[in-house]
Amino acid sequence: MVGKLYAVCLIFLMLSACQRDHAATEHSRDENISVTVVTLKEQSVTLTRELTGRAIASVVAEIRPQADGIVQQLSFQEGGIVHAGQTLYQLDDALYRADVASNQASLNRSLATLEAARLNARRSAALFRHNAVSRQDNETAQSALKEAEADVALARATLERSRIMLGYTRIVAPVSGKIGKSSVTQGALVNANQSVALARVQQLDPIHIDLNQSSTELLQLRKALRQGSLNDTRAIPVTVLLEDGTVYPHTGQLIFSESSVDPETGRYTLRVTVPNPDDILLPGTYVRAVISYGERKQAILAPQQSIVRDARGTASAHVVKPDGTVEQRTVRTDRTLGDQWLIDEGLQAGDRVIVEGLQKLRAGVVVHAAEAKVTSD
């Protein structure tokens, strides 16, 4: 009986020793877990977004006649540059010149009548003061003077209108720019304010680019500007990329005041104005635009390999605390900038995030953290 009891105690002591040895081995193994970390710090980053769009003329003027007539002459080269005030079309002006001459004659006759009425009214007033004419005769003379003055005013207005109509026979460019193809030729009959334009002048320097962006993205941008998390530079620069991927040599500017929304799609059209002195950009050209819309002060950037996601897509990072233990934190990311994530929430300056050795971690483990080596390019 004593022997059995002795055997049981011996077995118990041996098991306890094994457990202590196993625990010591595990503790020794935990202390030997090494991970590589990166210490986060605040920095300023420029935020950009790439959007697509097409170029449109900054000014478009459709040329239409304001008088009827036969086209006598075209004074421009199709596809060439015209300047504001330059003659584009000359209409037959014979009838309009005749109207001017006729109305000038009518004005001269009205002036002569006015002079006679003025003399008669003056003479009648003098005689009336000496009771040489009746009151009625004097009033008739004064009324005739006023009527003659009105006739002169009407004749002047009629003459001025005929001169304006004569001027309309010379159709000029309202703005400077590139003129397209003419819809009429010499000898064609055109009518005032016809629906079909004679030609179209487009101003291409500067040129506009209309970009599409979701309303959600634009509201987020404006909210960030209002809250001060972005540095509003007012004149937001835009880099334009051509269809072949080359960078357009001139920088554009985003004009928020010319934004509009499509009620059917919920997307905004952002307008960019770009210098175009060499006519590289033409209306309809497809471009990509990189908008540098703000600078985030005190931004936190974490290496991409330090951020892991679970099956639901929730992002997290493993942070080594001052006592050497590891804490898993849920984070909210904004976007990638190069090989780093821009962090909105969950991490702060001074945090040491693990970038290598994540597969070795277990709950409550104490690790040996070594700072990642910075490689210079």
XYZ file of C-alpha atoms in Angstrom:
377
model
C 0.000 0.000 0.000
C 2.807 2.352 0.925
C 4.566 1.432 -2.291
C 1.556 2.344 -4.404
C 1.229 5.704 -2.674
C 4.905 6.356 -3.254
C 4.541 5.557 -6.947
C 1.597 7.942 -7.347
C 3.511 10.787 -5.700
C 6.486 10.132 -7.901
C 4.357 10.295 -11.056
C 2.747 13.556 -9.870
C 6.127 15.146 -9.242
C 7.369 14.087 -12.662
C 4.285 15.594 -14.395
C 4.695 18.877 -12.489
C 8.325 19.070 -13.508
C 7.392 18.474 -17.152
C 4.784 21.225 -17.046
C 7.291 23.652 -15.526
C 9.833 22.735 -18.160
C 7.213 23.188 -20.911
C 6.133 26.580 -19.519
C 9.733 27.677 -19.252
C 10.342 26.522 -22.793
C 7.272 28.427 -24.058
C 8.282 31.583 -22.143
C 11.786 31.324 -23.531
C 10.344 30.849 -27.002
C 8.037 33.940 -26.562
C 10.971 36.060 -25.489
C 12.769 35.033 -28.645
C 9.939 36.206 -30.992
C 11.377 39.040 -33.066
C 9.333 41.382 -35.225
C 10.189 44.315 -37.438
C 8.349 47.563 -36.789
C 8.007 51.009 -38.286
C 7.472 53.974 -35.979
C 4.780 56.242 -37.393
C 5.201 59.994 -37.553
C 3.137 62.932 -38.712
C 3.839 64.403 -42.131
C 2.243 66.626 -44.749
C 0.905 64.921 -47.860
C -0.569 66.295 -51.068
C -3.825 64.587 -51.978
C -4.622 63.953 -55.629
C -7.426 62.364 -57.590
C -7.474 61.297 -61.236
C -10.625 62.000 -63.252
C -11.501 61.689 -66.927
C -13.130 64.250 -69.173
C -13.173 66.001 -72.512
C -12.008 69.387 -73.700
C -14.533 72.024 -74.745
C -14.115 75.539 -76.098
C -14.119 78.251 -73.445
C -16.238 80.522 -75.679
C -18.510 79.456 -78.549
C -20.191 82.022 -80.815
C -22.565 80.990 -83.604
C -22.625 83.443 -86.486
C -26.129 84.300 -87.750
C -27.244 87.143 -90.039
C -29.362 89.976 -88.653
C -30.413 91.173 -92.111
C -31.716 89.525 -95.275
C -29.521 89.491 -98.335
C -27.311 87.741 -100.842
C -23.811 86.771 -99.694
C -21.396 88.755 -101.832
C -18.119 87.815 -100.174
C -16.573 85.507 -97.562
C -13.613 87.214 -95.908
C -12.069 84.421 -93.848
C -10.325 81.091 -94.238
C -12.229 78.119 -92.886
C -10.392 76.618 -89.932
C -8.322 79.766 -89.465
C -8.054 82.310 -86.687
C -10.329 85.352 -86.731
C -10.333 88.384 -84.468
C -13.216 90.186 -82.800
C -14.643 92.791 -85.198
C -13.159 91.170 -88.300
C -15.465 91.033 -91.338
C -16.607 87.477 -92.073
C -19.409 87.930 -94.629
C -20.501 90.842 -96.784
C -24.129 90.886 -97.925
C -25.539 92.822 -100.867
C -26.270 96.225 -99.327
C -27.811 98.101 -102.276
C -31.348 98.164 -100.847
C -30.083 99.147 -97.410
C -28.047 102.019 -98.839
C -31.126 103.170 -100.706
C -33.109 103.095 -97.462
C -30.471 105.213 -95.781
C -30.576 107.750 -98.596
C -34.378 107.848 -98.555
C -34.538 108.277 -94.801
C -31.864 110.969 -94.953
C -34.033 112.866 -97.432
C -37.046 112.461 -95.168
C -35.063 113.863 -92.280
C -33.963 116.845 -94.366
C -37.575 117.538 -95.320
C -38.655 117.279 -91.693
C -35.908 119.694 -90.684
C -37.074 122.189 -93.310
C -40.652 121.842 -92.125
C -39.490 122.310 -88.553
C -37.662 125.515 -89.429
C -40.753 126.923 -91.162
C -42.954 125.916 -88.232
C -40.539 127.511 -85.776
C -40.584 130.846 -87.679
C -44.365 130.748 -87.989
C -44.795 130.001 -84.275
C -42.429 132.806 -83.317
C -44.242 135.289 -85.572
C -47.645 134.154 -84.321
C -46.601 134.573 -80.697
C -45.410 138.131 -81.355
C -48.652 139.054 -83.121
C -50.710 137.454 -80.376
C -49.024 139.622 -77.765
C -50.277 142.670 -79.750
C -53.706 141.124 -80.234
C -53.037 140.929 -83.966
C -54.084 137.261 -84.214
C -56.580 135.203 -82.329
C -55.675 132.849 -79.514
C -56.778 129.887 -81.629
C -54.501 130.828 -84.518
C -51.561 131.190 -82.138
C -52.249 127.814 -80.516
C -52.479 126.225 -83.953
C -49.057 127.638 -84.850
C -47.511 126.387 -81.588
C -49.001 122.902 -82.123
C -47.620 122.824 -85.650
C -44.161 123.535 -84.206
C -44.397 120.633 -81.756
C -45.648 118.351 -84.511
C -42.712 119.337 -86.704
C -40.297 118.623 -83.843
C -41.838 115.151 -83.394
C -41.548 114.500 -87.129
C -37.845 115.351 -86.971
C -37.309 112.970 -84.031
C -39.116 110.204 -85.928
C -37.090 110.848 -89.067
C -33.846 110.743 -87.092
C -34.816 107.398 -85.511
C -35.828 105.952 -88.879
C -32.532 107.057 -90.403
C -30.588 105.565 -87.505
C -32.413 102.251 -87.858
C -31.672 102.117 -91.580
C -28.015 102.794 -90.861
C -27.978 99.954 -88.323
C -29.556 97.616 -90.863
C -26.942 98.698 -93.396
C -24.266 97.834 -90.844
C -25.776 94.356 -90.448
C -24.891 93.601 -94.060
C -21.301 93.435 -92.814
C -21.245 90.348 -90.584
C -18.308 90.462 -88.164
C -16.760 88.066 -85.652
C -18.150 88.755 -82.157
C -15.140 87.117 -80.470
C -11.628 86.074 -81.370
C -10.968 82.399 -81.974
C -10.884 79.594 -84.514
C -13.662 79.636 -87.102
C -15.069 76.440 -88.531
C -16.636 75.529 -91.846
C -19.060 77.963 -93.484
C -22.582 76.643 -94.091
C -23.104 78.986 -97.075
C -21.136 80.074 -100.103
C -20.978 83.241 -102.133
C -24.340 83.932 -103.792
C -26.430 82.245 -101.116
C -29.534 83.979 -99.776
C -29.566 84.340 -96.002
C -32.328 85.546 -93.711
C -32.255 87.511 -90.501
C -31.963 85.310 -87.401
C -32.191 82.076 -89.382
C -31.959 78.830 -87.413
C -28.880 77.549 -89.252
C -25.673 79.314 -88.243
C -23.394 80.588 -90.998
C -20.322 79.482 -89.060
C -19.081 78.987 -85.521
C -16.166 80.670 -83.760
C -14.573 78.833 -80.838
C -12.118 80.327 -78.387
C -9.538 77.639 -77.573
C -7.015 79.573 -75.482
C -7.716 79.076 -72.688
C -9.684 75.880 -73.184
C -11.991 74.182 -70.699
C -12.044 70.542 -69.611
C -15.206 69.089 -68.081
C -14.501 66.277 -65.595
C -16.969 63.877 -63.993
C -16.910 63.134 -60.266
C -19.455 61.516 -57.974
C -21.387 63.862 -55.720
C -20.212 61.854 -52.687
C -16.551 62.456 -53.508
C -17.108 66.174 -54.057
C -19.030 66.561 -50.812
C -16.244 64.778 -48.922
C -13.706 67.143 -50.432
C -15.685 70.252 -49.515
C -16.311 68.921 -46.017
C -12.584 68.363 -45.523
C -11.862 71.907 -46.694
C -14.445 73.373 -44.302
C -13.167 71.346 -41.350
C -9.587 72.384 -42.007
C -8.226 68.851 -42.413
C -7.083 69.981 -45.856
C -5.156 73.131 -46.652
C -7.308 75.065 -49.153
C -5.010 76.668 -51.718
C -7.964 78.319 -53.533
C -6.372 77.945 -56.961
C -6.387 74.148 -57.185
C -3.756 72.966 -59.710
C -4.586 70.289 -62.261
C -2.120 68.186 -64.266
C -3.524 67.090 -67.632
C -2.575 63.765 -69.225
C -3.152 63.340 -72.963
C -4.624 60.229 -74.587
C -1.165 58.732 -75.145
C -0.264 59.214 -71.482
C 2.082 62.172 -71.969
C 1.852 65.094 -69.591
C 0.370 68.247 -71.109
C 2.949 71.059 -70.752
C 0.589 73.563 -69.106
C -1.025 73.317 -65.670
C -4.738 73.981 -65.365
C -6.871 75.258 -62.512
C -10.085 73.824 -61.108
C -13.019 76.228 -60.979
C -15.433 75.187 -58.238
C -17.852 77.993 -59.074
C -18.576 76.383 -62.422
C -19.567 72.986 -61.016
C -22.912 71.477 -61.985
C -24.747 68.254 -61.086
C -26.612 65.801 -63.294
C -29.859 65.035 -61.424
C -30.207 61.661 -63.196
C -26.745 60.240 -62.454
C -25.850 62.194 -59.313
C -22.450 63.084 -60.760
C -20.839 66.497 -60.805
C -19.184 68.127 -63.763
C -16.073 69.955 -62.606
C -14.670 72.561 -64.952
C -10.941 73.039 -65.423
C -9.451 75.928 -67.380
C -6.125 75.280 -69.116
C -3.839 77.494 -71.253
C -3.774 76.213 -74.830
C -1.448 78.516 -76.816
C -0.360 75.801 -79.260
C -3.856 74.368 -79.911
C -2.752 70.944 -78.674
C -6.133 70.451 -77.030
C -9.129 70.559 -79.351
C -12.835 70.358 -78.476
C -13.762 66.736 -77.877
C -10.237 65.615 -76.939
C -10.300 62.885 -74.264
C -7.969 63.609 -71.349
C -7.213 62.466 -67.829
C -6.713 65.066 -65.145
C -4.818 64.672 -61.878
C -6.262 67.149 -59.389
C -4.049 68.212 -56.483
C -6.954 69.349 -54.369
C -5.428 69.752 -50.942
C -2.619 69.222 -48.480
C -3.334 67.234 -45.346
C -1.332 68.453 -42.397
C -0.249 65.994 -39.670
C -1.176 62.996 -41.799
C -0.391 59.457 -40.631
C 0.965 57.043 -43.243
C 1.375 53.337 -42.483
C 3.214 50.795 -44.670
C 0.833 48.649 -46.696
C 2.263 45.410 -45.239
C 1.329 46.583 -41.734
C -2.392 46.673 -42.542
C -4.344 43.408 -42.663
C -8.016 42.820 -43.411
C -10.380 40.145 -42.173
C -13.061 38.319 -44.150
C -15.429 41.279 -43.733
C -12.851 43.717 -45.064
C -12.185 45.394 -41.715
C -8.653 46.803 -41.596
C -6.402 46.423 -38.568
C -2.789 46.895 -37.527
C -0.633 45.241 -34.851
C 1.026 47.773 -32.555
C 3.893 46.994 -30.171
C 3.217 48.721 -26.848
C 5.967 50.085 -24.556
C 5.895 46.899 -22.412
C 6.591 44.736 -25.463
C 3.113 43.276 -25.756
C 1.198 43.450 -29.012
C -2.168 45.171 -29.472
C -4.358 44.660 -32.524
C -6.171 47.869 -33.477
C -8.985 48.443 -35.916
C -8.099 51.277 -38.293
C -9.876 53.263 -40.976
C -7.929 53.869 -44.173
C -8.486 56.601 -46.746
C -6.388 55.594 -49.758
C -2.997 54.347 -50.832
C -0.194 56.802 -51.453
C 2.617 54.895 -53.098
C 3.374 51.877 -50.877
C 1.596 53.312 -47.818
C -1.927 53.662 -46.490
C -3.245 57.071 -45.468
C -4.811 56.476 -42.052
C -7.955 58.311 -40.954
C -8.481 56.663 -37.556
C -6.875 54.085 -35.281
C -3.186 55.019 -35.386
C -1.205 58.030 -34.256
C 2.309 59.398 -34.305
C 4.711 57.311 -32.219
C 2.878 54.016 -32.706
C 5.156 51.111 -33.666
C 3.354 48.969 -36.228
C 4.598 45.495 -37.127
C 5.583 45.030 -40.758
C 7.369 41.644 -40.479
C 6.726 38.679 -38.181
C 2.934 38.881 -38.014
C 2.597 35.114 -38.555
C 4.471 34.432 -35.278
C 2.120 36.422 -33.053
C -0.187 35.006 -30.377
C -2.430 36.667 -27.840
C -0.532 38.312 -24.985
C 2.885 37.510 -26.391
C 5.885 39.699 -25.583
C 8.055 40.409 -28.601
C 11.430 41.857 -29.380
C 10.866 44.777 -31.804
C 13.521 45.951 -34.228
C 13.073 49.101 -36.310
C 12.915 48.486 -40.047
C 15.940 49.670 -41.963
C 15.319 52.640 -44.225
C 16.638 52.051 -47.720
C 17.705 55.043 -49.735
C 16.959 55.201 -53.440
